[in-house]
Tab-separated table of C-alpha atoms and ligand atoms in Angstrom:
chain	number	residue	atom	x	y	z
A	130	MET	CA	217.543	125.648	204.538
A	131	GLN	CA	213.911	125.730	203.566
A	132	ARG	CA	213.095	127.256	200.182
A	133	HIS	CA	209.863	129.065	199.512
A	134	PHE	CA	208.291	129.207	196.076
A	135	HIS	CA	206.147	132.239	195.645
A	136	ARG	CA	204.351	132.196	192.319
A	137	THR	CA	203.117	135.446	190.924
A	138	LEU	CA	199.442	135.765	190.032
A	139	PRO	CA	200.056	135.442	186.253
A	140	GLU	CA	202.127	132.289	186.917
A	141	ARG	CA	199.319	130.797	188.993
A	142	LEU	CA	196.768	131.644	186.302
A	143	ALA	CA	198.964	130.065	183.614
A	144	LEU	CA	199.268	126.881	185.693
A	145	LEU	CA	195.525	126.752	186.239
A	146	LEU	CA	194.917	127.209	182.514
A	147	LEU	CA	197.351	124.384	181.725
A	148	LEU	CA	195.535	122.111	184.140
A	149	VAL	CA	192.125	122.924	182.668
A	150	VAL	CA	193.345	122.484	179.073
A	151	THR	CA	194.949	119.118	179.879
A	152	ARG	CA	191.757	117.893	181.543
A	153	ILE	CA	189.609	119.032	178.618
A	154	SER	CA	191.893	117.412	176.038
A	155	LEU	CA	191.932	114.153	178.035
A	156	ALA	CA	188.153	114.195	178.300
A	157	GLN	CA	187.873	114.859	174.579
A	158	ASP	CA	190.389	112.250	173.562
A	159	ASN	CA	188.266	110.389	171.047
A	160	VAL	CA	191.067	108.045	170.134
A	161	VAL	CA	190.564	104.296	169.859
A	162	HIS	CA	193.803	102.418	170.507
A	163	PRO	CA	193.472	98.921	168.997
A	164	GLY	CA	195.115	96.260	171.137
A	165	LYS	CA	195.759	98.589	174.098
A	166	PRO	CA	193.907	98.260	177.424
A	167	TRP	CA	190.533	99.968	176.941
A	168	LEU	CA	189.366	101.551	180.181
A	169	ASP	CA	185.778	102.240	181.231
A	170	ASP	CA	184.502	105.271	183.174
A	171	ARG	CA	185.879	103.719	186.384
A	172	GLY	CA	189.344	103.374	184.901
A	173	GLN	CA	188.983	99.584	184.748
A	174	PRO	CA	189.588	97.482	181.633
A	175	ILE	CA	186.409	96.794	179.669
A	176	GLU	CA	185.314	93.185	180.160
A	177	ALA	CA	183.101	92.543	177.140
A	178	HIS	CA	184.817	89.830	175.121
A	179	GLY	CA	183.178	88.064	172.189
A	180	GLY	CA	180.630	90.823	172.426
A	181	GLY	CA	177.608	92.308	170.740
A	182	ILE	CA	176.366	95.890	170.467
A	183	ILE	CA	172.874	97.339	170.140
A	184	LYS	CA	171.855	100.962	169.715
A	185	LEU	CA	168.830	102.350	171.540
A	186	LYS	CA	168.012	105.944	170.583
A	187	ASP	CA	171.431	107.600	170.702
A	188	THR	CA	173.084	105.180	173.099
A	189	TYR	CA	175.154	102.141	172.268
A	190	PHE	CA	175.156	99.170	174.643
A	191	TRP	CA	178.040	96.728	174.518
A	192	PHE	CA	177.536	93.276	176.042
A	193	GLY	CA	180.285	90.722	176.361
A	194	GLU	CA	181.922	87.982	178.359
A	195	ASP	CA	183.078	89.397	181.675
A	196	ARG	CA	186.203	87.401	182.526
A	197	THR	CA	187.242	89.443	185.573
A	198	GLN	CA	189.847	87.490	187.512
A	199	THR	CA	188.026	87.856	190.825
A	200	ASN	CA	184.716	86.481	189.483
A	201	ASP	CA	183.333	83.410	191.241
A	202	PRO	CA	184.851	80.530	189.181
A	203	ASP	CA	181.586	78.546	189.396
A	204	LYS	CA	179.598	81.336	187.769
A	205	ARG	CA	179.668	82.894	184.313
A	206	TYR	CA	179.219	86.622	183.786
A	207	VAL	CA	178.081	89.057	181.120
A	208	ALA	CA	178.855	92.753	181.534
A	209	CYS	CA	177.105	95.693	179.896
A	210	TYR	CA	178.591	99.099	179.055
A	211	SER	CA	176.969	102.153	177.464
A	212	SER	CA	178.349	104.899	175.287
A	213	ALA	CA	177.227	107.837	173.174
A	214	ASP	CA	180.306	107.805	170.950
A	215	LEU	CA	181.550	104.187	170.831
A	216	VAL	CA	184.817	105.358	172.401
A	217	HIS	CA	184.007	106.239	176.036
A	218	TRP	CA	182.215	103.416	177.825
A	219	LYS	CA	180.340	103.573	181.097
A	220	PHE	CA	180.165	100.367	183.097
A	221	ARG	CA	176.473	99.609	183.752
A	222	LYS	CA	176.797	96.328	185.587
A	223	GLN	CA	177.231	92.601	185.370
A	224	VAL	CA	173.837	91.987	183.806
A	225	LEU	CA	174.063	88.211	183.970
A	226	LYS	CA	175.701	86.256	186.792
A	227	MET	CA	174.784	82.686	186.289
A	228	SER	CA	175.380	79.325	187.917
A	229	ASP	CA	175.536	76.180	185.773
A	230	PRO	CA	171.979	76.107	184.373
A	231	GLU	CA	171.981	72.548	183.008
A	232	HIS	CA	174.309	70.747	185.448
A	233	LEU	CA	177.018	70.521	182.830
A	234	GLY	CA	180.026	70.439	185.126
A	235	ASN	CA	182.876	72.319	183.505
A	236	TRP	CA	180.573	74.628	181.622
A	237	ILE	CA	180.996	77.411	179.093
A	238	LEU	CA	179.097	80.605	178.364
A	239	GLU	CA	180.367	82.636	175.434
A	240	ARG	CA	179.582	85.395	172.946
A	241	PRO	CA	176.493	87.042	174.474
A	242	LYS	CA	174.269	89.030	172.092
A	243	ALA	CA	171.318	91.072	173.388
A	244	PHE	CA	168.402	92.073	171.149
A	245	TYR	CA	165.588	94.522	171.923
A	246	ASN	CA	162.148	93.322	170.919
A	247	ALA	CA	159.941	96.375	170.320
A	248	LYS	CA	156.731	94.312	170.386
A	249	THR	CA	157.235	92.633	173.739
A	250	LYS	CA	159.472	95.426	175.094
A	251	LYS	CA	161.824	92.746	176.375
A	252	PHE	CA	165.550	92.409	175.990
A	253	VAL	CA	166.433	88.935	174.820
A	254	MET	CA	169.981	87.690	175.183
A	255	TYR	CA	171.426	84.791	173.185
A	256	LEU	CA	174.505	82.999	174.445
A	257	HIS	CA	176.595	80.061	173.395
A	258	LEU	CA	176.079	77.472	176.117
A	259	ASP	CA	178.377	74.501	176.256
A	260	GLY	CA	179.763	71.776	178.444
A	261	PRO	CA	183.028	69.861	178.691
A	262	GLY	CA	184.777	69.627	175.322
A	263	TYR	CA	182.231	71.941	173.687
A	264	LYS	CA	180.004	68.900	173.085
A	265	LEU	CA	176.643	70.408	174.043
A	266	ALA	CA	176.649	73.010	171.241
A	267	ARG	CA	173.497	74.914	172.170
A	268	VAL	CA	172.253	78.452	172.498
A	269	ALA	CA	170.869	79.733	175.775
A	270	VAL	CA	168.266	82.477	176.034
A	271	ALA	CA	167.980	84.941	178.925
A	272	VAL	CA	165.480	87.775	179.251
A	273	SER	CA	165.242	91.152	180.946
A	274	ASP	CA	162.781	94.060	181.120
A	275	ARG	CA	165.658	96.534	181.160
A	276	VAL	CA	168.646	96.811	178.894
A	277	ASP	CA	171.020	96.590	181.814
A	278	GLY	CA	169.500	93.592	183.477
A	279	ASP	CA	169.218	91.477	185.326
A	280	TYR	CA	168.853	88.882	182.581
A	281	ILE	CA	167.066	85.750	183.713
A	282	TYR	CA	167.864	82.375	182.167
A	283	VAL	CA	164.957	80.865	180.241
A	284	ARG	CA	166.145	77.751	178.414
A	285	SER	CA	168.710	76.262	176.072
A	286	PHE	CA	168.268	74.551	172.716
A	287	ARG	CA	169.910	73.741	169.411
A	288	PRO	CA	168.705	76.309	166.881
A	289	LEU	CA	167.027	74.657	163.869
A	290	ASP	CA	168.047	71.410	165.599
A	291	GLN	CA	171.646	72.020	164.568
A	292	GLU	CA	174.802	72.034	166.646
A	293	SER	CA	175.576	75.676	167.385
A	294	ARG	CA	178.840	77.006	168.786
A	295	ASP	CA	179.999	80.567	168.024
A	296	ILE	CA	177.044	82.892	167.543
A	297	GLY	CA	176.861	86.275	165.849
A	298	GLN	CA	174.172	88.941	165.821
A	299	PHE	CA	172.717	90.859	162.914
A	300	ILE	CA	169.968	93.482	162.905
A	301	ASP	CA	169.023	94.601	159.414
A	302	ASP	CA	168.076	98.175	158.489
A	303	ASP	CA	164.379	97.190	158.648
A	304	GLY	CA	164.877	96.041	162.267
A	305	SER	CA	164.708	92.288	161.531
A	306	ALA	CA	166.857	90.255	163.902
A	307	TYR	CA	169.059	87.346	162.898
A	308	LEU	CA	171.352	84.882	164.602
A	309	ILE	CA	174.433	83.545	162.852
A	310	PHE	CA	175.684	80.239	164.187
A	311	GLU	CA	178.512	77.925	163.326
A	312	SER	CA	177.536	74.332	162.666
A	313	ARG	CA	180.436	71.893	162.616
A	314	PRO	CA	178.730	68.700	161.337
A	315	THR	CA	177.385	70.545	158.292
A	316	LYS	CA	180.723	72.355	157.776
A	317	GLY	CA	179.314	75.844	157.531
A	318	PHE	CA	177.251	78.472	159.265
A	319	PHE	CA	173.597	79.374	159.352
A	320	ILE	CA	171.965	82.781	159.133
A	321	ALA	CA	168.580	82.405	160.801
A	322	LYS	CA	165.697	84.750	161.554
A	323	LEU	CA	164.466	85.040	165.124
A	324	SER	CA	160.784	84.483	165.913
A	325	ASP	CA	158.472	87.486	166.396
A	326	ASP	CA	159.167	87.617	170.119
A	327	TYR	CA	162.868	86.700	169.596
A	328	MET	CA	162.483	83.814	172.021
A	329	SER	CA	163.331	81.214	169.432
A	330	VAL	CA	165.214	80.800	166.180
A	331	GLU	CA	162.503	80.483	163.597
A	332	LYS	CA	163.684	80.221	160.057
A	333	GLN	CA	166.792	79.405	158.096
A	334	VAL	CA	167.629	82.277	155.770
A	335	ALA	CA	170.936	80.911	154.512
A	336	PHE	CA	173.313	78.074	155.066
A	337	VAL	CA	176.763	79.164	153.946
A	338	GLN	CA	179.011	76.252	153.096
A	339	ALA	CA	182.122	77.647	154.753
A	340	PRO	CA	183.270	76.321	158.131
A	341	LEU	CA	183.686	79.670	159.867
A	342	GLU	CA	183.149	80.995	163.380
A	343	GLY	CA	183.117	84.461	164.925
A	344	GLY	CA	180.492	85.257	162.265
A	345	ALA	CA	179.612	88.951	161.855
A	346	LEU	CA	177.381	90.612	159.277
A	347	VAL	CA	176.703	94.100	157.985
A	348	HIS	CA	174.333	95.591	155.396
A	349	TYR	CA	176.181	98.349	153.604
A	350	LYS	CA	175.167	100.241	150.472
A	351	GLY	CA	172.912	97.570	149.036
A	352	LEU	CA	175.146	94.598	149.794
A	353	TYR	CA	175.476	92.198	152.689
A	354	TYR	CA	178.958	91.357	153.922
A	355	VAL	CA	179.854	88.533	156.253
A	356	VAL	CA	183.171	88.116	158.057
A	357	GLY	CA	184.318	84.992	159.857
A	358	SER	CA	187.354	83.217	161.181
A	359	HIS	CA	188.662	79.722	160.539
A	360	LEU	CA	188.375	77.141	163.317
A	361	THR	CA	191.653	77.482	165.215
A	362	GLY	CA	190.430	77.804	168.806
A	363	TRP	CA	191.812	80.863	170.570
A	364	LYS	CA	194.621	81.234	168.026
A	365	ALA	CA	194.209	83.963	165.440
A	366	ASN	CA	194.005	83.062	161.762
A	367	PRO	CA	193.398	84.945	158.508
A	368	ASN	CA	189.721	85.939	158.724
A	369	VAL	CA	187.759	86.000	155.498
A	370	TYR	CA	184.737	87.768	154.025
A	371	ALA	CA	182.131	87.296	151.334
A	372	SER	CA	179.325	89.481	150.011
A	373	ALA	CA	175.818	88.925	148.672
A	374	LYS	CA	172.976	90.962	147.226
A	375	ALA	CA	170.517	89.183	149.510
A	376	LEU	CA	170.936	87.585	152.916
A	377	GLY	CA	169.912	84.264	151.421
A	378	GLY	CA	172.864	84.464	149.024
A	379	PRO	CA	174.443	83.500	146.806
A	380	TRP	CA	177.496	84.496	148.828
A	381	ILE	CA	180.332	85.408	146.513
A	382	GLU	CA	183.710	83.785	147.225
A	383	PHE	CA	185.522	84.158	150.520
A	384	LYS	CA	188.686	86.259	150.510
A	385	ASP	CA	191.136	87.354	153.209
A	386	ILE	CA	190.281	90.636	154.910
A	387	ALA	CA	193.974	91.390	155.519
A	388	PRO	CA	197.334	89.989	154.361
A	389	PRO	CA	197.106	86.340	155.516
A	390	GLU	CA	200.473	86.401	157.291
A	391	ALA	CA	199.103	89.104	159.639
A	392	ASN	CA	196.504	86.641	161.024
A	393	THR	CA	193.910	89.422	161.108
A	394	TYR	CA	196.444	91.441	163.097
A	395	ASP	CA	196.214	88.854	165.835
A	396	SER	CA	192.470	89.107	166.285
A	397	GLN	CA	189.218	87.250	165.627
A	398	SER	CA	186.030	88.745	164.227
A	399	SER	CA	183.182	89.435	166.597
A	400	MET	CA	181.119	92.350	165.232
A	401	LEU	CA	180.767	94.668	162.276
A	402	ILE	CA	179.420	97.961	163.604
A	403	LYS	CA	177.770	100.346	161.162
A	404	VAL	CA	177.779	104.070	161.993
A	405	ALA	CA	175.536	106.017	159.630
A	406	GLY	CA	176.683	109.608	160.155
A	407	THR	CA	175.579	112.859	158.551
A	408	GLN	CA	178.524	112.827	156.152
A	409	THR	CA	179.526	109.227	155.738
A	410	THR	CA	178.738	105.698	156.808
A	411	THR	CA	181.545	103.864	158.529
A	412	VAL	CA	181.794	100.148	159.219
A	413	ILE	CA	184.001	99.169	162.136
A	414	TYR	CA	185.599	95.736	162.381
A	415	ALA	CA	185.485	94.734	166.059
A	416	GLY	CA	187.629	91.746	166.936
A	417	ASP	CA	189.011	90.017	169.988
A	418	ARG	CA	192.702	89.477	170.601
A	419	TRP	CA	192.386	86.451	172.849
A	420	THR	CA	194.939	85.604	175.511
A	421	PRO	CA	193.569	82.225	176.677
A	422	LYS	CA	195.742	81.966	179.804
A	423	THR	CA	194.672	85.441	180.929
A	424	LEU	CA	191.283	85.779	179.286
A	425	TRP	CA	190.412	88.852	181.371
A	426	ASP	CA	193.291	90.657	179.682
A	427	SER	CA	192.201	89.772	176.124
A	428	ARG	CA	192.219	92.984	174.119
A	429	TYR	CA	189.973	94.506	171.475
A	430	VAL	CA	191.071	95.272	167.955
A	431	TRP	CA	188.672	97.789	166.437
A	432	MET	CA	189.415	99.434	163.098
A	433	PRO	CA	187.330	101.229	160.472
A	434	LEU	CA	187.139	99.039	157.372
A	435	GLU	CA	187.725	99.923	153.781
A	436	ILE	CA	184.502	98.563	152.356
A	437	GLY	CA	182.444	98.844	149.175
A	438	GLY	CA	181.665	97.232	145.837
A	439	GLY	CA	181.753	93.772	147.375
A	440	GLN	CA	185.273	94.196	148.816
A	441	ILE	CA	186.555	94.562	152.375
A	442	LYS	CA	190.000	95.473	153.602
A	443	LEU	CA	191.011	95.604	157.230
A	444	PRO	CA	193.833	98.163	157.502
A	445	GLU	CA	196.747	97.635	159.845
A	446	PRO	CA	195.607	98.657	163.340
A	447	LYS	CA	196.649	102.195	164.303
A	448	PRO	CA	195.101	104.676	166.728
A	449	TRP	CA	192.079	106.359	165.147
A	450	THR	CA	189.276	108.764	165.954
A	451	LEU	CA	185.572	108.652	165.286
A	452	ASP	CA	183.133	111.528	165.015
A	453	ILE	CA	179.882	109.797	165.904
A	454	LYS	CA	177.774	112.632	164.377
A	455	THR	CA	179.395	112.825	160.949
A	456	GLY	CA	180.567	109.194	160.863
A	457	ILE	CA	184.033	110.370	159.850
A	458	THR	CA	187.007	108.375	161.086
A	459	THR	CA	190.620	109.522	160.998
A	460	VAL	CA	193.535	107.153	161.313
A	461	LEU	CA	196.308	108.900	163.197
A	462	ASP	CA	199.724	108.504	161.678
A	463	PRO	CA	198.390	106.519	158.685
A	464	LYS	CA	201.916	105.852	157.237
B	1182	DGJ	C1	187.023	80.184	169.120
B	1182	DGJ	C2	185.751	80.877	169.436
B	1182	DGJ	O1	185.532	81.885	168.499
B	1182	DGJ	C3	185.780	81.450	170.836
B	1182	DGJ	O2	184.582	82.096	171.102
B	1182	DGJ	C4	186.043	80.316	171.778
B	1182	DGJ	O3	184.970	79.421	171.706
B	1182	DGJ	C5	187.312	79.601	171.413
B	1182	DGJ	N1	187.248	79.149	170.057
B	1182	DGJ	C6	187.592	78.431	172.309
B	1182	DGJ	O4	188.684	77.721	171.860
């Protein structure tokens, strides 16, 4: 026997209200879930590994390695996403789709970082370009007139004539742009200023005698802080930090950012993102949780840092919220 459900008008209104409230609360869910799949506006996982972020007016742009499984295996890809709140990301496009630019064979393109040059009005992207066995150790430069591409390959070189593998990006409060790069033969990393047009790496600002990769920098309350990881390939290790009063150093002793046995909560440093809000300034640790056999499924571990007075602590990853206006972050269930 067929049953008929006749809802009364108040019942229908209540259901409608429930639907609207659920949709609003989903849309307003400002929660970052470290280590969980992070979906873009299309509902697809964000592909921006080993990434870099720049802010233009009120919009953040996140660039990173796009390791989508269906990508052409002969090409390498960089994707770009935009966001007003660092939590909800809109997929812009694959801003770089490149074929082997230097006939390297089994080639590698990692850790893209895009800079905006206000003088030339160009977007200049730095990438780690390498060949079989990571022996080439160069940076590549690609340029675009628009933030979201297409970026056109220009050339590759060894910055300051040094071997360069992992690169990091730093833009100081005065707008000056720097590249951090790991240099294995010299057992350390360089902090170097870009040229006026950003098309080359001009000047060594510091050489830090610590063999670290995944280098990330932030300028916070009068001090510079650098974070980096030890050289263990895709495997996580206890990342360390040091601080200095000036970029040129001296850099005061490296210490673990988290209990060493946690291996940086199974992640590797990539960026330190500063959010200067109306009430507080927050620094976010942004790391990659690499899964080398399924690189497209590598996750992001983002957490607000405890930072100040020359110290950094990365708290255990938990879901958290960010108010982009005030800069206030709240860790949910902090116990
Ligand atoms: C560690 C680096 O940080 C990554 O970008 C990548 O180059 C892997 N090593 C490769 O093993």
